[in-house]
Structures are given as structure tokens and as C-alpha cells.
Coordinates of C-alpha atoms in Angstrom, one line a residue:
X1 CA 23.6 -8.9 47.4
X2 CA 25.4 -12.2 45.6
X3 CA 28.6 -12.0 44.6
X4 CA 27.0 -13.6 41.1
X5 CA 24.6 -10.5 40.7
X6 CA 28.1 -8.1 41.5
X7 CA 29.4 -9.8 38.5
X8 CA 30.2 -8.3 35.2
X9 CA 27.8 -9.7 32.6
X10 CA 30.4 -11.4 29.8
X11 CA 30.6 -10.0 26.4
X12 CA 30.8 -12.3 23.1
X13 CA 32.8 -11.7 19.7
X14 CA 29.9 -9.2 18.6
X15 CA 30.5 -6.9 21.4
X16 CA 34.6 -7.3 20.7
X17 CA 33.8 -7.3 17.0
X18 CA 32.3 -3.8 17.5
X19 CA 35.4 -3.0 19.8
X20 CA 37.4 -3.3 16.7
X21 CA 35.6 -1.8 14.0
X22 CA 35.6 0.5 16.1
X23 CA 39.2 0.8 16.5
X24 CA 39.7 -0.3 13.1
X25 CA 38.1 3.1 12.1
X26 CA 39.8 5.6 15.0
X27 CA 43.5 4.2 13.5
X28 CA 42.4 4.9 9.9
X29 CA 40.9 8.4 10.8
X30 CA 44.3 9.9 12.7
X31 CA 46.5 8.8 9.8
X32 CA 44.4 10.4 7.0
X33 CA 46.4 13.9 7.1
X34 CA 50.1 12.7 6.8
X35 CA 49.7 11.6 3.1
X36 CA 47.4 14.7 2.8
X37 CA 49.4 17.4 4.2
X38 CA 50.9 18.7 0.8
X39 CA 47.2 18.9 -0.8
X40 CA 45.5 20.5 2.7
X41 CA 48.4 22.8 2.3
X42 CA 48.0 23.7 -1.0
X43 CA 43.9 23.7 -0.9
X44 CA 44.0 26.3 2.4
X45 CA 47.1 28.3 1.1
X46 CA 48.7 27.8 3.9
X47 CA 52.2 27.6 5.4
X48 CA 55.0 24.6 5.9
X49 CA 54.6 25.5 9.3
X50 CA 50.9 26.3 9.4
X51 CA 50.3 22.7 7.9
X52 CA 51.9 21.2 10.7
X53 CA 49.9 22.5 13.3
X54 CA 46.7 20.1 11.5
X55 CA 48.3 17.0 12.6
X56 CA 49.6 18.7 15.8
X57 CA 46.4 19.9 16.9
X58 CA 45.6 16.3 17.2
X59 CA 48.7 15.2 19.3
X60 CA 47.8 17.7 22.0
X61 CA 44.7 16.5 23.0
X62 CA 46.0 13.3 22.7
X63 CA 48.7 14.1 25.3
X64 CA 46.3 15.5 27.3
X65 CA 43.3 12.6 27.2
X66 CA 46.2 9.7 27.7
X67 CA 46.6 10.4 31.0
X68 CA 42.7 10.9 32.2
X69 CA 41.1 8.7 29.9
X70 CA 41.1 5.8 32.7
X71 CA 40.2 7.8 35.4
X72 CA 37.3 9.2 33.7
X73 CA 35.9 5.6 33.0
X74 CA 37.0 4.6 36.6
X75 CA 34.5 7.3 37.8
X76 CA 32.2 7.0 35.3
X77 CA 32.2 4.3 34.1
X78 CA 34.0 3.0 30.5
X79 CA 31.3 2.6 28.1
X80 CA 29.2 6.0 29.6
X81 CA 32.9 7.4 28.8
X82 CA 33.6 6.0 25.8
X83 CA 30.6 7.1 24.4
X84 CA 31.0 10.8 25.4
X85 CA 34.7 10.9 24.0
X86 CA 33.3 9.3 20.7
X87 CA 30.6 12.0 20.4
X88 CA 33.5 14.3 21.1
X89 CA 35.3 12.6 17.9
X90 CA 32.5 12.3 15.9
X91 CA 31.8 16.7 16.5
X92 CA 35.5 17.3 15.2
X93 CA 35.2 15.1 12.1
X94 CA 32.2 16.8 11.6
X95 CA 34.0 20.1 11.9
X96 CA 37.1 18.8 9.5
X97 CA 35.0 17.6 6.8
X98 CA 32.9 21.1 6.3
X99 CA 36.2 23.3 7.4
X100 CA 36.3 26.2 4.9
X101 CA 39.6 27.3 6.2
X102 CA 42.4 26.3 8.7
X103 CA 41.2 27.3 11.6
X104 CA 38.4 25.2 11.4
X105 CA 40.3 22.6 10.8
X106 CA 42.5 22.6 13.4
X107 CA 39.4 23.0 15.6
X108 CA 38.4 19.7 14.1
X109 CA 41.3 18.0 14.5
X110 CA 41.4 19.4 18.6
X111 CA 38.3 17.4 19.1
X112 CA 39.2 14.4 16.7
X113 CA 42.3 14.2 19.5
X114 CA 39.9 12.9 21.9
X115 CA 40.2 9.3 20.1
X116 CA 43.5 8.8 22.0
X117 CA 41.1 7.5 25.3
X118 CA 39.3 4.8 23.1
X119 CA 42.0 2.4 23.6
X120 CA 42.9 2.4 27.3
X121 CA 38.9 2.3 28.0
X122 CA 38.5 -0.5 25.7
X123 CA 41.0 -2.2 27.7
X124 CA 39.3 -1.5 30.9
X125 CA 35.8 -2.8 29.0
X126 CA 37.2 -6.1 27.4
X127 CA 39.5 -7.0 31.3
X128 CA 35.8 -5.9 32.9
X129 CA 33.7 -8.6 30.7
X130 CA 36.0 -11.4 30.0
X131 CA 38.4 -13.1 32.0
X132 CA 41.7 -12.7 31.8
X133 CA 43.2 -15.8 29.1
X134 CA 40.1 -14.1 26.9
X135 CA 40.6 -10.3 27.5
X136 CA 44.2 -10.9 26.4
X137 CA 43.4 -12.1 23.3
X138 CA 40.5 -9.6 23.1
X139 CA 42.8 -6.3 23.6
X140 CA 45.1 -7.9 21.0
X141 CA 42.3 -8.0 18.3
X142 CA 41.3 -4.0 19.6
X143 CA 45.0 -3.0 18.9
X144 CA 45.7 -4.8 15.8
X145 CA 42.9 -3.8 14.2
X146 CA 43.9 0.2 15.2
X147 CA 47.4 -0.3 13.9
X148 CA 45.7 -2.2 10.6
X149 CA 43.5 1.0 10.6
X150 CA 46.3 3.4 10.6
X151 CA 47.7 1.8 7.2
X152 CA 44.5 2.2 5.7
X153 CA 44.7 6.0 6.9
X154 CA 47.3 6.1 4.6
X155 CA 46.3 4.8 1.9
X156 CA 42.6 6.0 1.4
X157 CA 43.0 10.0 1.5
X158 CA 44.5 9.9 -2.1
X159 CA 41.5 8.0 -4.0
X160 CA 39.3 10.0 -1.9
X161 CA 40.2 13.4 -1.7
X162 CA 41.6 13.4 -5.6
X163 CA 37.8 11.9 -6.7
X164 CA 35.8 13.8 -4.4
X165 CA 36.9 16.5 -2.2
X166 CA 39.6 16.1 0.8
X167 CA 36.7 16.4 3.0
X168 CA 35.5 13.3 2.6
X169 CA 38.6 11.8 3.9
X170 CA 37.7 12.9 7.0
X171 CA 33.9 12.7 6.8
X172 CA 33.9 9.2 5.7
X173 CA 35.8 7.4 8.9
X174 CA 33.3 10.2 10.9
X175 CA 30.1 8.3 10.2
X176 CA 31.9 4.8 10.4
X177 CA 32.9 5.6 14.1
X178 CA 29.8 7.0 14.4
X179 CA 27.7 4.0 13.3
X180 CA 29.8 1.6 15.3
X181 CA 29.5 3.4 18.2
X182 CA 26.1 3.0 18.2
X183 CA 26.3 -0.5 17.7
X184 CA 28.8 -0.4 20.6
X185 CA 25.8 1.5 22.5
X186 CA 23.3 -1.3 21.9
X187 CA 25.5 -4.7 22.4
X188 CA 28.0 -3.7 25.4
X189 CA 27.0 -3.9 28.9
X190 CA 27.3 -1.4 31.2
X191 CA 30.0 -1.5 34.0
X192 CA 29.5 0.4 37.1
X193 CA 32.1 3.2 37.9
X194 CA 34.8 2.4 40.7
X195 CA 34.3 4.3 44.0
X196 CA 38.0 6.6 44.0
X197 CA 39.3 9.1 45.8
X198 CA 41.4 10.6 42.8
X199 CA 39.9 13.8 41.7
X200 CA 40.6 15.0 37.8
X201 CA 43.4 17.0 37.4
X202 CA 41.5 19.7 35.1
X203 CA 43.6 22.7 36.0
X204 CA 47.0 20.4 34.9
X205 CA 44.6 19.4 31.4
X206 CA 44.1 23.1 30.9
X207 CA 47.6 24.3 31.6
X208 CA 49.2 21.5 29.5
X209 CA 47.0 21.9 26.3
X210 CA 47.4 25.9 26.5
X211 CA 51.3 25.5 27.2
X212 CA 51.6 23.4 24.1
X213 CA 49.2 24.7 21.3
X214 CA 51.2 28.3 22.7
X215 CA 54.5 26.8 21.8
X216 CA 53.3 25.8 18.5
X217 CA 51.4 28.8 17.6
X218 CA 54.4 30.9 18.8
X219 CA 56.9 28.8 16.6
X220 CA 54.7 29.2 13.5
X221 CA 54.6 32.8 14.2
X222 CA 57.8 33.2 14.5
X223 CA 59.4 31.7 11.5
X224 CA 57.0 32.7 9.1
X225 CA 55.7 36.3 10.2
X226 CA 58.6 38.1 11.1
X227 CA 57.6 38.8 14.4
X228 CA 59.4 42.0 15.8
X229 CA 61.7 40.9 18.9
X230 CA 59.4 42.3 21.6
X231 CA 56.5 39.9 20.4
X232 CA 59.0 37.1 20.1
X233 CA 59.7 37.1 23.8
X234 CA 56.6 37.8 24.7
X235 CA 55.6 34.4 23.6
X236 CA 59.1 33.1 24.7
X237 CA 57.5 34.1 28.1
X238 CA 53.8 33.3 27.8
X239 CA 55.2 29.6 26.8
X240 CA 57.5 29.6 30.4
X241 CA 54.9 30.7 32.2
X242 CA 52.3 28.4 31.2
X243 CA 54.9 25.4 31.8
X244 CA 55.6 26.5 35.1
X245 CA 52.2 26.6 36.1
X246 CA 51.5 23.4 35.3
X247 CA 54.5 22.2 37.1
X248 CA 53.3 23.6 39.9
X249 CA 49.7 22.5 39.8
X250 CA 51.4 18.9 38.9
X251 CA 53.5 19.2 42.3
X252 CA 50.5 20.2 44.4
X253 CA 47.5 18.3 43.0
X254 CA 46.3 15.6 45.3
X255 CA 46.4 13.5 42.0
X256 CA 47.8 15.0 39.0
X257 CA 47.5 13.7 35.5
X258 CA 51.1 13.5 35.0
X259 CA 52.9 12.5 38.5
X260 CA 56.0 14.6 37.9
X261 CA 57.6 13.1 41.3
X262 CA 57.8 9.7 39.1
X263 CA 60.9 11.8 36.8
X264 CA 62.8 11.7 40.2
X265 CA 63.3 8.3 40.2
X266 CA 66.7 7.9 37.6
X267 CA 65.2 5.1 35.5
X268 CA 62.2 7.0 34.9
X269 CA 63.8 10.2 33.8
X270 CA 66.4 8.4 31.4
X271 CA 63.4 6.7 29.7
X272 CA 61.1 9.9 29.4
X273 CA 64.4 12.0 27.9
X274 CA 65.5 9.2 25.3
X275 CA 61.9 9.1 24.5
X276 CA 61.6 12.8 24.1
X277 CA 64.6 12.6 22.1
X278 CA 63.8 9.5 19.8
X279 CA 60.3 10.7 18.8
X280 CA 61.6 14.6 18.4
X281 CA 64.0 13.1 15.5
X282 CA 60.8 11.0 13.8
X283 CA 58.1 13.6 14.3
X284 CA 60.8 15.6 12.0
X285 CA 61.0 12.8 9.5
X286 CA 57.2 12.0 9.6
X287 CA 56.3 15.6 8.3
X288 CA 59.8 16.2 6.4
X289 CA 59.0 13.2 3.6
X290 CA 55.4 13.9 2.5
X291 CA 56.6 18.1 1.7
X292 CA 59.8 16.4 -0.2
X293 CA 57.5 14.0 -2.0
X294 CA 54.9 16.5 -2.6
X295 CA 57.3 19.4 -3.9
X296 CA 56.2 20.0 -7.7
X297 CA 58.3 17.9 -10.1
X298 CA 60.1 20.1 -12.2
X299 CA 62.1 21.3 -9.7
X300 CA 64.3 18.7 -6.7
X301 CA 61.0 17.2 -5.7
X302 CA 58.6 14.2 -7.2
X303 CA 55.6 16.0 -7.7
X304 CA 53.5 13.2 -6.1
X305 CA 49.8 12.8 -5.8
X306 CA 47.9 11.8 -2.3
X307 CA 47.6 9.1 -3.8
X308 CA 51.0 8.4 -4.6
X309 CA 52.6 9.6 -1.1
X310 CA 50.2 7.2 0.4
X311 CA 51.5 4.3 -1.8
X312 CA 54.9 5.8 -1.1
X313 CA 54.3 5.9 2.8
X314 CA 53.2 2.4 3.8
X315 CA 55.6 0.2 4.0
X316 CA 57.0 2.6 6.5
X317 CA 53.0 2.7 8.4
X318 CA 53.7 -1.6 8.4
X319 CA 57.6 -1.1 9.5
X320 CA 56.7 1.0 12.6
X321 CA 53.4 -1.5 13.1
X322 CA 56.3 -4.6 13.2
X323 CA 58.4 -2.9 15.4
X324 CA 55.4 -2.4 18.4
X325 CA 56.3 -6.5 18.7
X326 CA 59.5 -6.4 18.2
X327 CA 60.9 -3.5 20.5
X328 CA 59.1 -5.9 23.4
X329 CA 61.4 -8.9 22.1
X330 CA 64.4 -6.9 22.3
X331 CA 63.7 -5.2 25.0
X332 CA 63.2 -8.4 27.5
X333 CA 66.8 -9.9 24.9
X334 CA 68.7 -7.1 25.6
X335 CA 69.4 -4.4 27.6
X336 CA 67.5 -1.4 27.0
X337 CA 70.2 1.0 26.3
X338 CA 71.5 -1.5 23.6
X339 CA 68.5 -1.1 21.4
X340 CA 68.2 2.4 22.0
X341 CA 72.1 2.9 21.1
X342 CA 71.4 0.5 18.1
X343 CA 68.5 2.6 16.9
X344 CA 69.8 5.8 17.0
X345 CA 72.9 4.2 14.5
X346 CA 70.5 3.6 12.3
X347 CA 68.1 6.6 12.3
X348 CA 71.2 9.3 12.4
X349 CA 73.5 7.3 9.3
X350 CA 69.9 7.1 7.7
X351 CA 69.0 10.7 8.2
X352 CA 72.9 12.0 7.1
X353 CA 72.4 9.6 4.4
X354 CA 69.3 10.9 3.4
X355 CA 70.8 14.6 3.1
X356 CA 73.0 13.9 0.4
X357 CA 71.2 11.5 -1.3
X358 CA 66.9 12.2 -2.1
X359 CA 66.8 12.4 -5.9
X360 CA 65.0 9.1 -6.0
X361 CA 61.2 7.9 -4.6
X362 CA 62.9 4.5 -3.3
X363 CA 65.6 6.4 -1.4
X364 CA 62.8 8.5 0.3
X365 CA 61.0 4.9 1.2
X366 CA 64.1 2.9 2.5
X367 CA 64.4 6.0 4.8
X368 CA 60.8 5.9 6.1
X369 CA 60.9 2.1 6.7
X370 CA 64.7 2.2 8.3
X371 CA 63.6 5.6 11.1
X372 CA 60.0 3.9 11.3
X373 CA 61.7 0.7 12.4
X374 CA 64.4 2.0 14.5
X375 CA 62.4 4.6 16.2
X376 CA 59.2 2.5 17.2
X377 CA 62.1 -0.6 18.3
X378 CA 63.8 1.9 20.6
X379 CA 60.4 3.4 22.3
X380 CA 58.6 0.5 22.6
X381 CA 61.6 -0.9 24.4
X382 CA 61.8 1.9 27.0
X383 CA 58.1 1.7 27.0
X384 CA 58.3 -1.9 28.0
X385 CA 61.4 -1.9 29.9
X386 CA 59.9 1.1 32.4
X387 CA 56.3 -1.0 33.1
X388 CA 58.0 -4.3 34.1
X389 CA 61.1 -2.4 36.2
X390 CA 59.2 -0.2 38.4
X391 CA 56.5 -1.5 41.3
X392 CA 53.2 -2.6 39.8
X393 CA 51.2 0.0 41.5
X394 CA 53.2 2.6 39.4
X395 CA 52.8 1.2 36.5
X396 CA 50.0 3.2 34.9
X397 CA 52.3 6.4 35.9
X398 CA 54.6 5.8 34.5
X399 CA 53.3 4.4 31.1
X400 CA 51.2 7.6 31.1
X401 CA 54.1 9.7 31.7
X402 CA 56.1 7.8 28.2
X403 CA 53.2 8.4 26.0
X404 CA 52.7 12.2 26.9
X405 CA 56.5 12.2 26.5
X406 CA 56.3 10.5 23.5
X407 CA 53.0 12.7 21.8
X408 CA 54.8 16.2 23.0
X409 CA 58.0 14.6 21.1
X410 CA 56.4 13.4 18.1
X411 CA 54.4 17.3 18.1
X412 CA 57.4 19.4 18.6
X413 CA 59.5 17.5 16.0
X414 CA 56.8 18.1 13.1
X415 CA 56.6 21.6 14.2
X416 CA 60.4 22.6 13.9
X417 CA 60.5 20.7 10.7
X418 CA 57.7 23.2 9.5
X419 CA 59.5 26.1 11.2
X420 CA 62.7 25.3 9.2
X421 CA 60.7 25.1 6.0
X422 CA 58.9 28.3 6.7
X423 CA 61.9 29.9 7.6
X424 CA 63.9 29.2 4.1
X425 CA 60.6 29.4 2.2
X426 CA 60.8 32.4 -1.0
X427 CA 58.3 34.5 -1.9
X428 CA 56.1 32.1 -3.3
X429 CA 56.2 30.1 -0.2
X430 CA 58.1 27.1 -1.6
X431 CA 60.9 25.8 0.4
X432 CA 64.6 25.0 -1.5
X433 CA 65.8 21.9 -1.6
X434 CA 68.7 22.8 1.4
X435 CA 65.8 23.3 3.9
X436 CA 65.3 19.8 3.3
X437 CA 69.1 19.2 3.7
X438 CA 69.1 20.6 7.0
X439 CA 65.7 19.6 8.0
X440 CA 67.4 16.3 7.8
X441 CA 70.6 16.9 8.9
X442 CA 69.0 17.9 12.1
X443 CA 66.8 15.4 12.8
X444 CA 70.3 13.1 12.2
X445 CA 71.7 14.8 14.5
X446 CA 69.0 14.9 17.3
X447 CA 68.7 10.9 16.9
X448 CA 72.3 11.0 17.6
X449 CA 72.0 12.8 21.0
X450 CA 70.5 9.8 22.4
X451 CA 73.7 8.2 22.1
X452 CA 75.7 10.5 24.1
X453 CA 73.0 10.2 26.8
X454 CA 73.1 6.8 26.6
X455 CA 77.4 7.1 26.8
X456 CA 76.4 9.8 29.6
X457 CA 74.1 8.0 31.9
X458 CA 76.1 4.8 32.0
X459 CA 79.2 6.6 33.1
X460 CA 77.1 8.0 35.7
X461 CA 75.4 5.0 36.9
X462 CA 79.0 3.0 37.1
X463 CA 80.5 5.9 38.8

């Protein structure tokens, strides 16, 4: 057969157009619950900590898809995958916008997870059709129009949800990736799967997901029930367990979704800790200021709408956009460590700042924008700095191995900033205004801990 026949049939703006609605509604439908997340809470009667595990349940199947997503469309093919994980989407926003309860909910927001793949096998679709001057500027429409979709996540729930129903804020971006899906369907070729070797990891997708949503559960549980001590190591042990079997699957599998020999390699491991650590201290501060702005008024808090926390949250959603770009200046500028040192100054004098000083809305914003910044400049800086220092055949590895890293960060921060809620929460389930105080106190001080392993490593590396 010709090598013209082998050849990808090209794509034109239509298909790429699609590409990007598409995207455009993926960003705006896994931002919709952080401006939300007083009202959901209030509207379910549920816990600080309970609320958390909404956006949470998203994160873990987004740690787990990250990783497979491109070897399902290698085997498969992209669009036959992209499809399936877009049904997948479309069944959980389905789910969230008839959920009576919270465990329907969080069901909903399990499958909605599955959105995380889009990107990476868009990728593979537009570098499959186009050559590679055009599939450049392609992926960059794809991703700016997710980011541009995540700001309008934050805006939209309050005018929705506060004139019809907070259903609708997820049923609404449901039939818009539904529709462009379809259209996907119809314009984009399809591209033959890729003849590998590499097997799915599915016992290391199944390990991961139950060691997480166990950790959660388990913290929730255990701040606001009252668990007797038995129960509580119980679950101290269930959680160990779990891990260690999926460090041991990871180890043996022939290809594992998350190649844990790539943490022996020192750069690696420095990255995926100061990761871990960055995105632990803004997954606190990311669930920490919509309860402080959403606390009734006549008491320390504002008293704010969706609407209002929305309005109140974006020019933090367009400071952490800025910072994608400009954590891949610094980071080829300066030396990694620098920017990650710099940003942990900011984020731990903003956080210790913040403590003392939240009576006002603006004081609540400057903080937003400052961690946003800070945090996304330092990430996307070891993000960068990891794929263009290690050999190119590792690259996907290791990029794979910093976003899991940085989802499991982002998850377990929100959670403990629910669990120390929960935890100082009266009878009436409202936290006090010093839960808040330490919530941010702590995040402070876990931003800081990046700059005594950044002190640490280099002493290490010039000893």
C-alpha cells in the first residue's frame, strides 16, 4: 500500500473549531463547583468536609485517567477514545444535575473526572492531522480555550443556580459537550490505533482510585463523626494497605501507569515532592476562600452569593491562567529552585498575612490572585524544567508522574482544609472564624516547607 493512502487525512478549522468548543465546555464544567461549594453545601446539608469530597471526587479520576488516557487512544485509537470518555462525562453530568443527595453527586462528579483524557488525546488528534508548524498552533487554540472555559466555570454557577436550580449548572455544560461531541463525531477523521506492546495498567487504576477516595472518606469520617479509635486505625490501615499494593503492582507491572522507578532518579523526586508540597498549600486555599466568603454575614464572614464568590473568584481563575505562560519563561530565565523559593515567599507571607487580616472582600481577592500566581509559576516551572531535563523517551513519564502528583496535592489539600473546618465546627455545623485562622496558618506554613527542601536538596547536591 502507498505511503499517500497510510497518510492521515488533514483536518481544517471546523474540525479544530469543534476541538475547542469542546474544550471550551470541559474547562467551564470542572470549575462550576468551587464558587458553588457554600450553596451545594447548604442545599445537601452537608459537612465542610463532606463538601470537599464533590470537587475531590473529580480529582481522583482525573489522577487516575492522566496517565492512561494516551495509551488508551494509542490502542484504540483517539477519536474512538475520546468519544467513549466523553460518553463517560456526559453519564456523570447527567448524574450531577438530577442528584437528590450527595452521594449521587459525588457519583457524578467520579464520572465527570473522566474529562481529564480530553486534552492529551486532543493533542494526539490535532499532531495526527496536521503537521507540526499547524498542530502547534492548533493545541494552543484546544488549551486556551479550556483555561478560557475554566473562568467561565466560575462565573456562570451563580446566575444559574440562584435563577433556576444548581442543577442546571451542571446540566447545562452536559448537553454542550454533548452536542459538540457529536459534531466532533461527524467532522474528525478517524486515526488508526498504534500497534504496542504496553498493556493497561488496570490493577494500578483500581488500587490508586480505591487508595485515594479511602483516604478521603476516612478523613471526613474522622473529623466529623467521632469515630471511636479502633475504627480510626482501621482506616489508618485500610489506607496503608491499599498504597502499598499499588506500589507493588506499580514495581512489577510490565507497564505501569505511573513508572515509580522514574522517583529514583534525584531530579525527578525533588520535582514530584515540591509539587506535592506547592499544590497541598493551594488545594487548602482553593476550598478555604469560597467557605470564608460564603459564611453568613452577620457574623466574621461576607455572606456572599454564587454569584458574588464567582465575581469574587476570577481574577484569581485569570492569575493562575497567566502564570501557565509565565512559569515556562522563568523556568528556561532561571533556575528552577529560584522560582520555586520565590513562590513559596509569596504564598506563605500571603497566607500568614491572610490570618490576621480577612475582614475585607478585597483582602480575600489579593490573596487568591497572589497563591494563584505564585503557585501555578512555581509548578509549571518544575513541570517544564522536568520534560526538557530528562531523555526524550521519558518524557511522557515523567509529565504523567507531575500531574498525578500535582491532582493527589491539589485533593488532599482541600480535604484537610474541610477536616479542619469539620473538626472546629459547633453544633450547628458552622465553623468559627479561628478554624479559618489556622486553616490558613497551615497552608502558610506548608508553602513554607518547600523552602527548606529547596535549602535541603541544594546542600545535598553540593555536598
Amino acid at each position: 500500500m502507498s505511503e499517500a493512502t497510510d497518510a492521515p487525512a488533514r483536518i481544517g478549522k471546523l474540525s479544530i473549531g469543534a476541538l475547542g468548543i469542546l474544550a471550551l465546555s470541559l474547562g467551564t464544567l470542572q470549575t462550576v463547583v468551587e464558587p458553588a461549594l457554600p450553596q451545594l453545601q447548604r442545599e445537601l446539608e452537608v459537612t465542610p468536609g463532606e463538601g470537599a469530597l464533590i470537587g475531590n471526587a473529580f480529582l481522583v479520576t482525573g489522577a487516575v485517567v492522566a496517565p492512561v488516557a494516551g495509551k488508551l487512544g494509542d490502542r484504540f485509537g483517539g477519536k474512538r477514545v475520546l468519544v467513549w470518555l466523553m460518553a463517560v462525562v456526559a453519564a456523570g453530568g447527567l448524574l450531577a444535575s438530577l442528584a437528590p443527595n450527595l452521594p449521587v453527586l459525588l457519583l457524578g462528579q467520579v464520572l465527570q473526572g473522566a474529562m481529564v483524557g480530553a486534552l492529551p488525546l486532543s493533542f494526539i488528534l490535532v499532531r495526527k492531522h496536521l503537521p507540526p508548524r499547524q498542530s502547534q498552533v492548533a493545541m494552543g487554540v484546544v488549551m486556551g480555550l479550556f483555561t478560557g472555559g475554566g473562568m467561565v466555570g466560575t462565573v456562570i454557577p451563580g446566575p444559574i443556580s440562584e435563577n433556576l436550580s444548581w442543577h442546571w449548572m451542571f446540566a447545562i455544560p452536559t448537553i454542550a459537550i454533548t452536542v459538540t461531541t457529536l459534531v466532533v463525531m461527524r467532522l474528525m477523521p478517524h486515526d488508526p490505533p498504534v500497534r504496542t506492546d504496553n498493556r493497561i495498567d488496570w490493577p494500578g487504576v483500581a488500587l490508586l482510585s480505591a487508595t485515594l477516595l479511602t483516604f478521603m472518606l476516612g478523613l471526613v469520617k474522622v473529623t466529623g463523626s467521632g469515630l471511636p479509635p479502633f475504627a480510626v486505625v482501621g482506616l489508618a490501615l485500610a489506607v496503608a494497605a491499599l498504597a502499598t499494593g499499588w506500589v507493588a503492582v506499580e514495581r512489577r507491572a510490565v507497564s505501569p501507569m505511573v513508572d515509580l522507578r522514574m522517583l529514583a532518579k534525584p531530579a525527578m523526586w525533588n520535582a514530584c515532592v515540591l509539587t506535592f508540597i506547592i499544590t497541598v498549600s493551594s488545594g487548602m486555599v482553593l476550598y478555604l476562600l469560597p467557605q470564608l466568603f460564603g459564611v453568613p454575614g452577620d457574623g466574621y464572614g461576607f455572606g456572599a452569593s454564587t454569584t458574588d464568590i464567582g465575581l469574587f473568584l476570577l481574577p484569581g481563575a485569570i492569575a493562575g491562567s497567566v502564570s501557565d505562560s509565565v512559569g515556562g519563561i522563568a523556568a528556561r530565565r532561571f533556575h528552577p529552585r529560584a522560582v520555586v523559593a520565590a513562590g513559596a515567599v509569596v504564598t506563605a507571607a500571603t497566607l500568614l498575612a491572610l490570618a490576621s487580616v480577612h475582614g475585607s472582600e478585597w483582602q480575600l481577592v489579593l490573596a487568591k490572585v497572589l497563591t494563584g500566581f505564585a503557585a501555578g509559576v512555581a509548578s509549571t516551572a518544575l513541570l517544564v524544567n522536568t520534560a526538557t531535563s530528562i531523555e526524550t523517551k521519558d518524557t511522557g513519564i515523567a509529565t504523567s508522574l507531575l500531574v498525578v502528583t500535582r491532582v493527589v496535592g491539589v485533593a488532599l489539600g482541600a480535604q484537610v482544609g474541610g477536616a479542619i473546618l469539620d473538626a472546629a465546627a459547633d453544633s450547628s455545623g458552622m465553623p468559627p472564624e479561628s478554624a479559618f485562622v489556622t486553616g490558613f496558618v497551615v497552608a502558610g506554613l506548608v508553602a513554607a516547607l518547600s523552602l527548606l527542601f529547596v535549602r535541603f536538596t541544594k546542600k545535598g547536591a553540593q555536598a
